[in-house]
Amino acid sequence: PIKSDFKMKDDVPSQTAFFVSLCIVALKFCNQRTACPIEILDANYVALLETGVVPIMIRLCMSNHIVAKIVVRIAFFLSGNFHRFAFGLGQRKAYMDKSVSTAIENSKVTQVLVVGGGYDTLAMRLAWKHPSVAFFELDHPATGKVKDIVLTKMGKAPNMHVIRSDLTKVTLKDALLKTMGSEYDVTKKTITVAEGLTMYLSEADNKKLFSSVAEVVGKQSLFCFDFLPTNDKGESQGMYNSKTSGTAKSLGENFLFKVKSGFLERFFEGSDWKMMEKKDNEVYRDFRYMTTAELISK
C-alpha cells in the first residue's frame, strides 16, 4: 500500500478533483479553447454537472452560457494566475488524451490503466472509440462514488471497468486482480496514466507507485504522468507557483514531490522503467512546454 502523507476521508470526495474539473470547464467559456479540444471540454462540462456536487450558484452560472462567459472572463482578467493555471490544466488533459490515443494506434497498446481518475472523462470517452481495448479506471471510493453517478447517467462502454480502492490500504495488484480477476491481464502491453497525482505523494510513495504499476503491466508498456517542476532554488515553475501551492493547501492536499532538472533520470535509475527520449515521442512535439514524462517498462 502507498502510505501517503495525505489521507482522504473515507466519505469525502477529492476537493482538488472538483477544482481541477471546474478549471477545465472554465476554458469552455473563454477564447482559450486552443488549450484543449472542445470535445474534452464539453464532456467534462456535462460530467461535472452530473456529479451532483456542484454548489447551486455555480450550477446556475454554468447552466447559462452567457453568464458563464462573463464570469469566467472577469475571473481570468482579475487573476492571471487562475487563467494560466486553467490553461495549463487544459493542455495537460489534452496531452494525456493524445498520448493514450497515440499509444493505442501506433504502439499496439491493448490495455489502459488510469490511476486516480478523479472527474476526468478520458476513459469514458476513449473506451467508446476503441472497443477492442480494455480500459481500467482506479480511484478512491469516495471520489469514485461520485464518478459512478456520472457513468450511470452518461453511459459506460462495455470495455470500461472501474475499481474503487484506497491504495493506502491495499496494493495496486490486489486492487486490480481481486476486483477484476481475469478481466485484467498483467501480461498485456499497457499504457498507465497518472494525471495530477505524483505531486501529492512523497518521493518514497512515488517509488512505490511506479514499482507497483510495473508489477501489473507487460513488457514495453508505457507510463504517462505529469510532475511539479522547480528551479535550482526549489521554487515551483510553470503553472505551479506559490499561489497554486496555497490553493492546494487550502483544499487539504499539499504538494510533496517537486522535481528539479535532471532529477527524474536519477529517480528511475535501477527501477523497472526507463525514460522515453523526448525526440522519440511524437506527442511531446505538439506540447513541448508541458511538464510531463513518459516511461517504457524494461
PDB file of C-alpha atoms in Angstrom:
ATOM      1  CA  PRO A   1       0.000   0.000   0.000  1.00  0.00           C
ATOM      2  CA  ILE A   2       1.043   3.575  -0.639  1.00  0.00           C
ATOM      3  CA  LYS A   3       1.247   5.294   2.745  1.00  0.00           C
ATOM      4  CA  SER A   4       0.712   8.854   1.572  1.00  0.00           C
ATOM      5  CA  ASP A   5       1.110  11.775   3.973  1.00  0.00           C
ATOM      6  CA  PHE A   6      -2.223  12.988   2.608  1.00  0.00           C
ATOM      7  CA  LYS A   7      -5.164  10.998   3.957  1.00  0.00           C
ATOM      8  CA  MET A   8      -8.504  11.307   2.196  1.00  0.00           C
ATOM      9  CA  LYS A   9     -11.507  10.877   4.443  1.00  0.00           C
ATOM     10  CA  ASP A  10     -13.348   7.703   3.522  1.00  0.00           C
ATOM     11  CA  ASP A  11     -16.591   9.538   2.750  1.00  0.00           C
ATOM     12  CA  VAL A  12     -15.286  12.821   1.307  1.00  0.00           C
ATOM     13  CA  PRO A  13     -14.622  13.142  -2.464  1.00  0.00           C
ATOM     14  CA  SER A  14     -11.419  14.896  -3.519  1.00  0.00           C
ATOM     15  CA  GLN A  15     -11.834  18.673  -3.452  1.00  0.00           C
ATOM     16  CA  THR A  16      -8.872  19.018  -5.795  1.00  0.00           C
ATOM     17  CA  ALA A  17     -10.579  16.780  -8.368  1.00  0.00           C
ATOM     18  CA  PHE A  18     -13.584  19.114  -8.290  1.00  0.00           C
ATOM     19  CA  PHE A  19     -11.424  22.267  -8.556  1.00  0.00           C
ATOM     20  CA  VAL A  20      -9.423  20.873 -11.490  1.00  0.00           C
ATOM     21  CA  SER A  21     -12.600  19.879 -13.309  1.00  0.00           C
ATOM     22  CA  LEU A  22     -14.041  23.361 -12.719  1.00  0.00           C
ATOM     23  CA  CYS A  23     -10.892  24.939 -14.211  1.00  0.00           C
ATOM     24  CA  ILE A  24     -11.192  22.749 -17.298  1.00  0.00           C
ATOM     25  CA  VAL A  25     -14.839  23.702 -17.736  1.00  0.00           C
ATOM     26  CA  ALA A  26     -13.897  27.394 -17.419  1.00  0.00           C
ATOM     27  CA  LEU A  27     -11.908  27.060 -20.663  1.00  0.00           C
ATOM     28  CA  LYS A  28     -15.151  26.210 -22.464  1.00  0.00           C
ATOM     29  CA  PHE A  29     -16.445  29.720 -21.796  1.00  0.00           C
ATOM     30  CA  CYS A  30     -13.465  31.785 -22.927  1.00  0.00           C
ATOM     31  CA  ASN A  31     -11.352  32.309 -26.025  1.00  0.00           C
ATOM     32  CA  GLN A  32      -8.664  29.894 -24.798  1.00  0.00           C
ATOM     33  CA  ARG A  33     -10.143  26.702 -26.216  1.00  0.00           C
ATOM     34  CA  THR A  34      -6.847  26.143 -28.016  1.00  0.00           C
ATOM     35  CA  ALA A  35      -5.574  24.729 -24.714  1.00  0.00           C
ATOM     36  CA  CYS A  36      -7.841  21.715 -25.022  1.00  0.00           C
ATOM     37  CA  PRO A  37     -10.111  20.225 -27.740  1.00  0.00           C
ATOM     38  CA  ILE A  38     -13.748  21.244 -27.410  1.00  0.00           C
ATOM     39  CA  GLU A  39     -14.742  17.562 -27.323  1.00  0.00           C
ATOM     40  CA  ILE A  40     -12.922  17.166 -23.997  1.00  0.00           C
ATOM     41  CA  LEU A  41     -14.231  20.456 -22.607  1.00  0.00           C
ATOM     42  CA  ASP A  42     -17.833  19.561 -23.467  1.00  0.00           C
ATOM     43  CA  ALA A  43     -17.543  16.095 -21.918  1.00  0.00           C
ATOM     44  CA  ASN A  44     -16.062  17.490 -18.706  1.00  0.00           C
ATOM     45  CA  TYR A  45     -18.769  20.157 -18.586  1.00  0.00           C
ATOM     46  CA  VAL A  46     -21.567  17.583 -18.761  1.00  0.00           C
ATOM     47  CA  ALA A  47     -19.783  15.219 -16.351  1.00  0.00           C
ATOM     48  CA  LEU A  48     -19.263  17.932 -13.744  1.00  0.00           C
ATOM     49  CA  LEU A  49     -22.927  18.953 -13.846  1.00  0.00           C
ATOM     50  CA  GLU A  50     -23.976  15.306 -13.456  1.00  0.00           C
ATOM     51  CA  THR A  51     -21.858  14.752 -10.329  1.00  0.00           C
ATOM     52  CA  GLY A  52     -24.350  16.482  -8.080  1.00  0.00           C
ATOM     53  CA  VAL A  53     -21.509  18.062  -6.084  1.00  0.00           C
ATOM     54  CA  VAL A  54     -21.580  21.457  -7.827  1.00  0.00           C
ATOM     55  CA  PRO A  55     -22.841  24.222  -5.477  1.00  0.00           C
ATOM     56  CA  ILE A  56     -26.152  25.698  -6.598  1.00  0.00           C
ATOM     57  CA  MET A  57     -24.790  29.150  -7.523  1.00  0.00           C
ATOM     58  CA  ILE A  58     -22.024  27.656  -9.672  1.00  0.00           C
ATOM     59  CA  ARG A  59     -24.517  25.265 -11.256  1.00  0.00           C
ATOM     60  CA  LEU A  60     -26.836  28.131 -12.172  1.00  0.00           C
ATOM     61  CA  CYS A  61     -23.908  30.053 -13.635  1.00  0.00           C
ATOM     62  CA  MET A  62     -22.715  27.044 -15.667  1.00  0.00           C
ATOM     63  CA  SER A  63     -26.226  26.427 -16.978  1.00  0.00           C
ATOM     64  CA  ASN A  64     -26.441  29.929 -18.503  1.00  0.00           C
ATOM     65  CA  HIS A  65     -23.669  30.158 -21.080  1.00  0.00           C
ATOM     66  CA  ILE A  66     -23.851  33.930 -21.415  1.00  0.00           C
ATOM     67  CA  VAL A  67     -23.470  34.415 -17.662  1.00  0.00           C
ATOM     68  CA  ALA A  68     -20.748  31.761 -17.526  1.00  0.00           C
ATOM     69  CA  LYS A  69     -18.731  33.537 -20.230  1.00  0.00           C
ATOM     70  CA  ILE A  70     -18.934  36.842 -18.383  1.00  0.00           C
ATOM     71  CA  VAL A  71     -17.984  35.321 -15.010  1.00  0.00           C
ATOM     72  CA  VAL A  72     -15.048  33.347 -16.426  1.00  0.00           C
ATOM     73  CA  ARG A  73     -13.649  36.295 -18.367  1.00  0.00           C
ATOM     74  CA  ILE A  74     -13.874  38.529 -15.301  1.00  0.00           C
ATOM     75  CA  ALA A  75     -12.156  35.842 -13.211  1.00  0.00           C
ATOM     76  CA  PHE A  76      -9.381  35.443 -15.786  1.00  0.00           C
ATOM     77  CA  PHE A  77      -8.975  39.216 -16.048  1.00  0.00           C
ATOM     78  CA  LEU A  78      -8.708  39.649 -12.272  1.00  0.00           C
ATOM     79  CA  SER A  79      -6.422  36.671 -11.773  1.00  0.00           C
ATOM     80  CA  GLY A  80      -3.748  35.962 -14.344  1.00  0.00           C
ATOM     81  CA  ASN A  81      -2.666  33.081 -12.130  1.00  0.00           C
ATOM     82  CA  PHE A  82      -6.079  31.387 -12.433  1.00  0.00           C
ATOM     83  CA  HIS A  83      -6.013  31.965 -16.193  1.00  0.00           C
ATOM     84  CA  ARG A  84      -2.519  30.475 -16.509  1.00  0.00           C
ATOM     85  CA  PHE A  85      -3.346  27.521 -14.270  1.00  0.00           C
ATOM     86  CA  ALA A  86      -6.572  26.674 -16.126  1.00  0.00           C
ATOM     87  CA  PHE A  87      -4.787  26.907 -19.482  1.00  0.00           C
ATOM     88  CA  GLY A  88      -2.025  24.601 -18.169  1.00  0.00           C
ATOM     89  CA  LEU A  89      -4.554  22.075 -16.903  1.00  0.00           C
ATOM     90  CA  GLY A  90      -6.282  22.122 -20.284  1.00  0.00           C
ATOM     91  CA  GLN A  91      -3.022  21.434 -22.096  1.00  0.00           C
ATOM     92  CA  ARG A  92      -2.178  18.677 -19.614  1.00  0.00           C
ATOM     93  CA  LYS A  93      -5.511  16.985 -20.225  1.00  0.00           C
ATOM     94  CA  ALA A  94      -5.146  17.264 -23.993  1.00  0.00           C
ATOM     95  CA  TYR A  95      -1.641  15.822 -23.740  1.00  0.00           C
ATOM     96  CA  MET A  96      -2.744  12.782 -21.735  1.00  0.00           C
ATOM     97  CA  ASP A  97      -5.620  12.200 -24.136  1.00  0.00           C
ATOM     98  CA  LYS A  98      -3.396  12.290 -27.193  1.00  0.00           C
ATOM     99  CA  SER A  99      -0.751  10.123 -25.521  1.00  0.00           C
ATOM    100  CA  VAL A 100      -3.287   7.357 -24.908  1.00  0.00           C
ATOM    101  CA  SER A 101      -4.759   7.576 -28.413  1.00  0.00           C
ATOM    102  CA  THR A 102      -1.290   7.517 -29.987  1.00  0.00           C
ATOM    103  CA  ALA A 103      -0.213   4.555 -27.853  1.00  0.00           C
ATOM    104  CA  ILE A 104      -3.267   2.584 -28.955  1.00  0.00           C
ATOM    105  CA  GLU A 105      -2.913   3.442 -32.628  1.00  0.00           C
ATOM    106  CA  ASN A 106       0.880   3.323 -33.045  1.00  0.00           C
ATOM    107  CA  SER A 107       2.293   1.252 -30.172  1.00  0.00           C
ATOM    108  CA  LYS A 108      -0.299  -1.538 -30.243  1.00  0.00           C
ATOM    109  CA  VAL A 109      -1.336  -0.996 -26.642  1.00  0.00           C
ATOM    110  CA  THR A 110      -4.359  -3.167 -25.772  1.00  0.00           C
ATOM    111  CA  GLN A 111      -4.961  -2.077 -22.181  1.00  0.00           C
ATOM    112  CA  VAL A 112      -5.293   1.324 -20.499  1.00  0.00           C
ATOM    113  CA  LEU A 113      -4.935   1.865 -16.749  1.00  0.00           C
ATOM    114  CA  VAL A 114      -5.952   5.223 -15.264  1.00  0.00           C
ATOM    115  CA  VAL A 115      -4.760   5.701 -11.676  1.00  0.00           C
ATOM    116  CA  GLY A 116      -6.584   8.437  -9.767  1.00  0.00           C
ATOM    117  CA  GLY A 117      -9.102   9.358 -12.469  1.00  0.00           C
ATOM    118  CA  GLY A 118     -10.997  11.947 -10.430  1.00  0.00           C
ATOM    119  CA  TYR A 119     -13.771  13.513 -12.529  1.00  0.00           C
ATOM    120  CA  ASP A 120     -11.772  13.134 -15.745  1.00  0.00           C
ATOM    121  CA  THR A 121     -13.564  11.705 -18.777  1.00  0.00           C
ATOM    122  CA  LEU A 122     -10.606  10.150 -20.652  1.00  0.00           C
ATOM    123  CA  ALA A 123     -11.545   6.508 -20.052  1.00  0.00           C
ATOM    124  CA  MET A 124     -15.259   7.245 -20.535  1.00  0.00           C
ATOM    125  CA  ARG A 125     -14.717   8.807 -23.951  1.00  0.00           C
ATOM    126  CA  LEU A 126     -11.893   6.733 -25.398  1.00  0.00           C
ATOM    127  CA  ALA A 127     -13.389   3.377 -24.408  1.00  0.00           C
ATOM    128  CA  TRP A 128     -16.221   4.015 -26.879  1.00  0.00           C
ATOM    129  CA  LYS A 129     -13.707   4.914 -29.615  1.00  0.00           C
ATOM    130  CA  HIS A 130     -11.551   1.817 -29.053  1.00  0.00           C
ATOM    131  CA  PRO A 131     -13.884  -1.122 -28.290  1.00  0.00           C
ATOM    132  CA  SER A 132     -11.093  -3.709 -28.636  1.00  0.00           C
ATOM    133  CA  VAL A 133      -9.014  -2.033 -25.891  1.00  0.00           C
ATOM    134  CA  ALA A 134      -9.738  -2.673 -22.211  1.00  0.00           C
ATOM    135  CA  PHE A 135      -9.912   0.460 -20.037  1.00  0.00           C
ATOM    136  CA  PHE A 136      -9.494   0.304 -16.257  1.00  0.00           C
ATOM    137  CA  GLU A 137     -10.020   3.344 -14.054  1.00  0.00           C
ATOM    138  CA  LEU A 138      -8.982   3.164 -10.410  1.00  0.00           C
ATOM    139  CA  ASP A 139      -9.806   5.781  -7.797  1.00  0.00           C
ATOM    140  CA  HIS A 140     -10.541   6.295  -4.124  1.00  0.00           C
ATOM    141  CA  PRO A 141     -14.043   5.022  -3.137  1.00  0.00           C
ATOM    142  CA  ALA A 142     -15.288   8.468  -2.036  1.00  0.00           C
ATOM    143  CA  THR A 143     -14.419  10.170  -5.337  1.00  0.00           C
ATOM    144  CA  GLY A 144     -15.335   7.040  -7.263  1.00  0.00           C
ATOM    145  CA  LYS A 145     -18.825   7.042  -5.762  1.00  0.00           C
ATOM    146  CA  VAL A 146     -19.470  10.455  -7.316  1.00  0.00           C
ATOM    147  CA  LYS A 147     -17.920   9.377 -10.628  1.00  0.00           C
ATOM    148  CA  ASP A 148     -20.179   6.305 -10.704  1.00  0.00           C
ATOM    149  CA  ILE A 149     -23.196   8.641 -10.718  1.00  0.00           C
ATOM    150  CA  VAL A 150     -21.786  10.271 -13.847  1.00  0.00           C
ATOM    151  CA  LEU A 151     -21.128   6.905 -15.504  1.00  0.00           C
ATOM    152  CA  THR A 152     -24.684   5.777 -14.779  1.00  0.00           C
ATOM    153  CA  LYS A 153     -26.187   8.935 -16.290  1.00  0.00           C
ATOM    154  CA  MET A 154     -23.820   9.323 -19.258  1.00  0.00           C
ATOM    155  CA  GLY A 155     -23.315   5.646 -20.026  1.00  0.00           C
ATOM    156  CA  LYS A 156     -20.290   3.378 -19.713  1.00  0.00           C
ATOM    157  CA  ALA A 157     -18.768   1.407 -22.581  1.00  0.00           C
ATOM    158  CA  PRO A 158     -18.699  -2.400 -22.103  1.00  0.00           C
ATOM    159  CA  ASN A 159     -14.880  -2.340 -22.260  1.00  0.00           C
ATOM    160  CA  MET A 160     -14.533   0.222 -19.451  1.00  0.00           C
ATOM    161  CA  HIS A 161     -14.048  -1.143 -15.944  1.00  0.00           C
ATOM    162  CA  VAL A 162     -13.969   0.781 -12.661  1.00  0.00           C
ATOM    163  CA  ILE A 163     -12.134  -0.165  -9.480  1.00  0.00           C
ATOM    164  CA  ARG A 164     -12.806   1.734  -6.264  1.00  0.00           C
ATOM    165  CA  SER A 165      -9.964   1.088  -3.827  1.00  0.00           C
ATOM    166  CA  ASP A 166      -7.921   3.035  -1.289  1.00  0.00           C
ATOM    167  CA  LEU A 167      -4.293   2.429  -2.234  1.00  0.00           C
ATOM    168  CA  THR A 168      -3.191   3.422   1.269  1.00  0.00           C
ATOM    169  CA  LYS A 169      -4.890   0.216   2.452  1.00  0.00           C
ATOM    170  CA  VAL A 170      -4.399  -2.271  -0.388  1.00  0.00           C
ATOM    171  CA  THR A 171      -1.766  -2.822  -3.055  1.00  0.00           C
ATOM    172  CA  LEU A 172      -2.454  -1.878  -6.670  1.00  0.00           C
ATOM    173  CA  LYS A 173      -2.043  -5.505  -7.710  1.00  0.00           C
ATOM    174  CA  ASP A 174      -4.614  -6.711  -5.177  1.00  0.00           C
ATOM    175  CA  ALA A 175      -6.995  -3.896  -6.087  1.00  0.00           C
ATOM    176  CA  LEU A 176      -6.905  -4.892  -9.741  1.00  0.00           C
ATOM    177  CA  LEU A 177      -6.786  -8.672  -9.568  1.00  0.00           C
ATOM    178  CA  LYS A 178      -9.141  -9.217  -6.638  1.00  0.00           C
ATOM    179  CA  THR A 179     -11.697  -6.856  -8.138  1.00  0.00           C
ATOM    180  CA  MET A 180     -11.361  -7.662 -11.838  1.00  0.00           C
ATOM    181  CA  GLY A 181      -9.973 -11.213 -11.759  1.00  0.00           C
ATOM    182  CA  SER A 182      -9.109 -12.462 -15.238  1.00  0.00           C
ATOM    183  CA  GLU A 183     -10.570  -9.314 -16.830  1.00  0.00           C
ATOM    184  CA  TYR A 184      -7.265  -7.572 -16.096  1.00  0.00           C
ATOM    185  CA  ASP A 185      -4.204  -9.100 -17.794  1.00  0.00           C
ATOM    186  CA  VAL A 186      -0.812  -8.321 -16.217  1.00  0.00           C
ATOM    187  CA  THR A 187       0.977  -9.557 -19.356  1.00  0.00           C
ATOM    188  CA  LYS A 188      -0.647  -7.121 -21.796  1.00  0.00           C
ATOM    189  CA  LYS A 189       1.107  -4.096 -23.223  1.00  0.00           C
ATOM    190  CA  THR A 190      -0.499  -1.275 -21.248  1.00  0.00           C
ATOM    191  CA  ILE A 191      -0.379   2.486 -21.031  1.00  0.00           C
ATOM    192  CA  THR A 192      -0.823   3.817 -17.499  1.00  0.00           C
ATOM    193  CA  VAL A 193      -1.960   7.386 -16.913  1.00  0.00           C
ATOM    194  CA  ALA A 194      -1.383   9.245 -13.649  1.00  0.00           C
ATOM    195  CA  GLU A 195      -2.568  12.805 -14.210  1.00  0.00           C
ATOM    196  CA  GLY A 196      -2.185  15.279 -11.360  1.00  0.00           C
ATOM    197  CA  LEU A 197      -1.069  12.598  -8.900  1.00  0.00           C
ATOM    198  CA  THR A 198       2.701  12.464  -8.310  1.00  0.00           C
ATOM    199  CA  MET A 199       2.956  15.909  -6.698  1.00  0.00           C
ATOM    200  CA  TYR A 200       0.673  14.818  -3.856  1.00  0.00           C
ATOM    201  CA  LEU A 201       2.821  11.807  -2.939  1.00  0.00           C
ATOM    202  CA  SER A 202       6.198  11.780  -1.200  1.00  0.00           C
ATOM    203  CA  GLU A 203       9.313  10.624  -3.065  1.00  0.00           C
ATOM    204  CA  ALA A 204       9.155   7.256  -1.297  1.00  0.00           C
ATOM    205  CA  ASP A 205       5.481   6.808  -2.132  1.00  0.00           C
ATOM    206  CA  ASN A 206       6.106   7.702  -5.771  1.00  0.00           C
ATOM    207  CA  LYS A 207       8.734   4.962  -5.924  1.00  0.00           C
ATOM    208  CA  LYS A 208       6.104   2.555  -4.583  1.00  0.00           C
ATOM    209  CA  LEU A 209       3.613   3.793  -7.157  1.00  0.00           C
ATOM    210  CA  PHE A 210       5.910   3.207 -10.123  1.00  0.00           C
ATOM    211  CA  SER A 211       7.116  -0.169  -8.858  1.00  0.00           C
ATOM    212  CA  SER A 212       3.542  -1.317  -8.163  1.00  0.00           C
ATOM    213  CA  VAL A 213       2.457  -0.362 -11.682  1.00  0.00           C
ATOM    214  CA  ALA A 214       5.434  -2.284 -13.115  1.00  0.00           C
ATOM    215  CA  GLU A 215       4.048  -5.403 -11.403  1.00  0.00           C
ATOM    216  CA  VAL A 216       0.760  -5.255 -13.300  1.00  0.00           C
ATOM    217  CA  VAL A 217       1.793  -4.401 -16.878  1.00  0.00           C
ATOM    218  CA  GLY A 218       3.523  -6.303 -19.668  1.00  0.00           C
ATOM    219  CA  LYS A 219       6.886  -5.613 -21.273  1.00  0.00           C
ATOM    220  CA  GLN A 220       7.362  -2.416 -23.263  1.00  0.00           C
ATOM    221  CA  SER A 221       4.353  -0.879 -21.538  1.00  0.00           C
ATOM    222  CA  LEU A 222       4.088   2.890 -21.252  1.00  0.00           C
ATOM    223  CA  PHE A 223       3.554   5.232 -18.314  1.00  0.00           C
ATOM    224  CA  CYS A 224       2.451   8.833 -18.857  1.00  0.00           C
ATOM    225  CA  PHE A 225       2.462  11.226 -15.902  1.00  0.00           C
ATOM    226  CA  ASP A 226       3.000  14.853 -15.025  1.00  0.00           C
ATOM    227  CA  PHE A 227       5.081  16.395 -12.270  1.00  0.00           C
ATOM    228  CA  LEU A 228       5.746  19.659 -10.485  1.00  0.00           C
ATOM    229  CA  PRO A 229       8.959  21.270 -11.812  1.00  0.00           C
ATOM    230  CA  THR A 230      11.221  23.552  -9.780  1.00  0.00           C
ATOM    231  CA  ASN A 231      14.286  25.667 -10.463  1.00  0.00           C
ATOM    232  CA  ASP A 232      17.633  25.188  -8.730  1.00  0.00           C
ATOM    233  CA  LYS A 233      16.349  27.174  -5.751  1.00  0.00           C
ATOM    234  CA  GLY A 234      13.439  24.787  -5.280  1.00  0.00           C
ATOM    235  CA  GLU A 235      10.865  27.333  -6.462  1.00  0.00           C
ATOM    236  CA  SER A 236       7.884  25.928  -8.383  1.00  0.00           C
ATOM    237  CA  GLN A 237       7.733  26.774 -12.070  1.00  0.00           C
ATOM    238  CA  GLY A 238       5.244  26.832 -14.924  1.00  0.00           C
ATOM    239  CA  MET A 239       1.581  26.761 -13.946  1.00  0.00           C
ATOM    240  CA  TYR A 240       2.615  25.699 -10.439  1.00  0.00           C
ATOM    241  CA  ASN A 241       3.678  28.607  -8.220  1.00  0.00           C
ATOM    242  CA  SER A 242       3.263  29.845  -4.654  1.00  0.00           C
ATOM    243  CA  LYS A 243      -0.382  30.802  -5.231  1.00  0.00           C
ATOM    244  CA  THR A 244      -1.152  27.391  -6.750  1.00  0.00           C
ATOM    245  CA  SER A 245       0.523  25.705  -3.803  1.00  0.00           C
ATOM    246  CA  GLY A 246      -1.587  27.832  -1.478  1.00  0.00           C
ATOM    247  CA  THR A 247      -4.761  26.763  -3.267  1.00  0.00           C
ATOM    248  CA  ALA A 248      -3.800  23.090  -2.996  1.00  0.00           C
ATOM    249  CA  LYS A 249      -3.039  23.519   0.701  1.00  0.00           C
ATOM    250  CA  SER A 250      -6.403  25.187   1.305  1.00  0.00           C
ATOM    251  CA  LEU A 251      -8.053  22.139  -0.273  1.00  0.00           C
ATOM    252  CA  GLY A 252      -6.133  19.907   2.134  1.00  0.00           C
ATOM    253  CA  GLU A 253      -3.737  18.473  -0.439  1.00  0.00           C
ATOM    254  CA  ASN A 254      -0.149  19.721  -0.185  1.00  0.00           C
ATOM    255  CA  PHE A 255       2.477  19.442  -2.916  1.00  0.00           C
ATOM    256  CA  LEU A 256       5.010  16.906  -1.618  1.00  0.00           C
ATOM    257  CA  PHE A 257       7.000  15.884  -4.701  1.00  0.00           C
ATOM    258  CA  LYS A 258       8.899  18.589  -6.593  1.00  0.00           C
ATOM    259  CA  VAL A 259      11.286  17.848  -9.435  1.00  0.00           C
ATOM    260  CA  LYS A 260      14.481  19.710 -10.315  1.00  0.00           C
ATOM    261  CA  SER A 261      16.120  19.447 -13.724  1.00  0.00           C
ATOM    262  CA  GLY A 262      17.823  16.074 -14.189  1.00  0.00           C
ATOM    263  CA  PHE A 263      16.184  14.535 -11.116  1.00  0.00           C
ATOM    264  CA  LEU A 264      13.836  12.131 -12.894  1.00  0.00           C
ATOM    265  CA  GLU A 265      16.672  10.373 -14.725  1.00  0.00           C
ATOM    266  CA  ARG A 266      18.311   9.616 -11.371  1.00  0.00           C
ATOM    267  CA  PHE A 267      14.945   8.780  -9.781  1.00  0.00           C
ATOM    268  CA  PHE A 268      14.333   5.931 -12.241  1.00  0.00           C
ATOM    269  CA  GLU A 269      17.875   4.510 -12.211  1.00  0.00           C
ATOM    270  CA  GLY A 270      17.743   0.860 -11.193  1.00  0.00           C
ATOM    271  CA  SER A 271      13.940   0.772 -11.472  1.00  0.00           C
ATOM    272  CA  ASP A 272      11.678  -1.233 -13.775  1.00  0.00           C
ATOM    273  CA  TRP A 273      11.252   1.821 -16.000  1.00  0.00           C
ATOM    274  CA  LYS A 274      13.381   3.859 -18.363  1.00  0.00           C
ATOM    275  CA  MET A 275      12.740   7.381 -19.542  1.00  0.00           C
ATOM    276  CA  MET A 276      11.468   7.821 -23.079  1.00  0.00           C
ATOM    277  CA  GLU A 277      13.584  10.209 -25.103  1.00  0.00           C
ATOM    278  CA  LYS A 278      11.645  13.361 -25.959  1.00  0.00           C
ATOM    279  CA  LYS A 279      12.853  13.228 -29.538  1.00  0.00           C
ATOM    280  CA  ASP A 280      11.223   9.782 -29.887  1.00  0.00           C
ATOM    281  CA  ASN A 281       7.886  10.965 -28.566  1.00  0.00           C
ATOM    282  CA  GLU A 282       5.730  12.347 -31.385  1.00  0.00           C
ATOM    283  CA  VAL A 283       3.072  13.575 -28.960  1.00  0.00           C
ATOM    284  CA  TYR A 284       5.540  15.664 -26.984  1.00  0.00           C
ATOM    285  CA  ARG A 285       6.450  17.698 -30.061  1.00  0.00           C
ATOM    286  CA  ASP A 286       2.964  19.219 -30.004  1.00  0.00           C
ATOM    287  CA  PHE A 287       3.125  20.033 -26.284  1.00  0.00           C
ATOM    288  CA  ARG A 288       6.810  20.707 -25.738  1.00  0.00           C
ATOM    289  CA  TYR A 289       6.236  23.061 -22.823  1.00  0.00           C
ATOM    290  CA  MET A 290       4.336  20.508 -20.749  1.00  0.00           C
ATOM    291  CA  THR A 291       5.917  19.206 -17.550  1.00  0.00           C
ATOM    292  CA  THR A 292       5.197  15.585 -18.347  1.00  0.00           C
ATOM    293  CA  ALA A 293       7.296  12.472 -18.692  1.00  0.00           C
ATOM    294  CA  GLU A 294       6.869   9.152 -20.436  1.00  0.00           C
ATOM    295  CA  LEU A 295       8.366   5.827 -19.402  1.00  0.00           C
ATOM    296  CA  ILE A 296       8.807   2.410 -21.033  1.00  0.00           C
ATOM    297  CA  SER A 297       8.853  -0.719 -18.898  1.00  0.00           C
ATOM    298  CA  LYS A 298      12.013  -2.821 -19.241  1.00  0.00           C
TER     299      LYS A 298
END
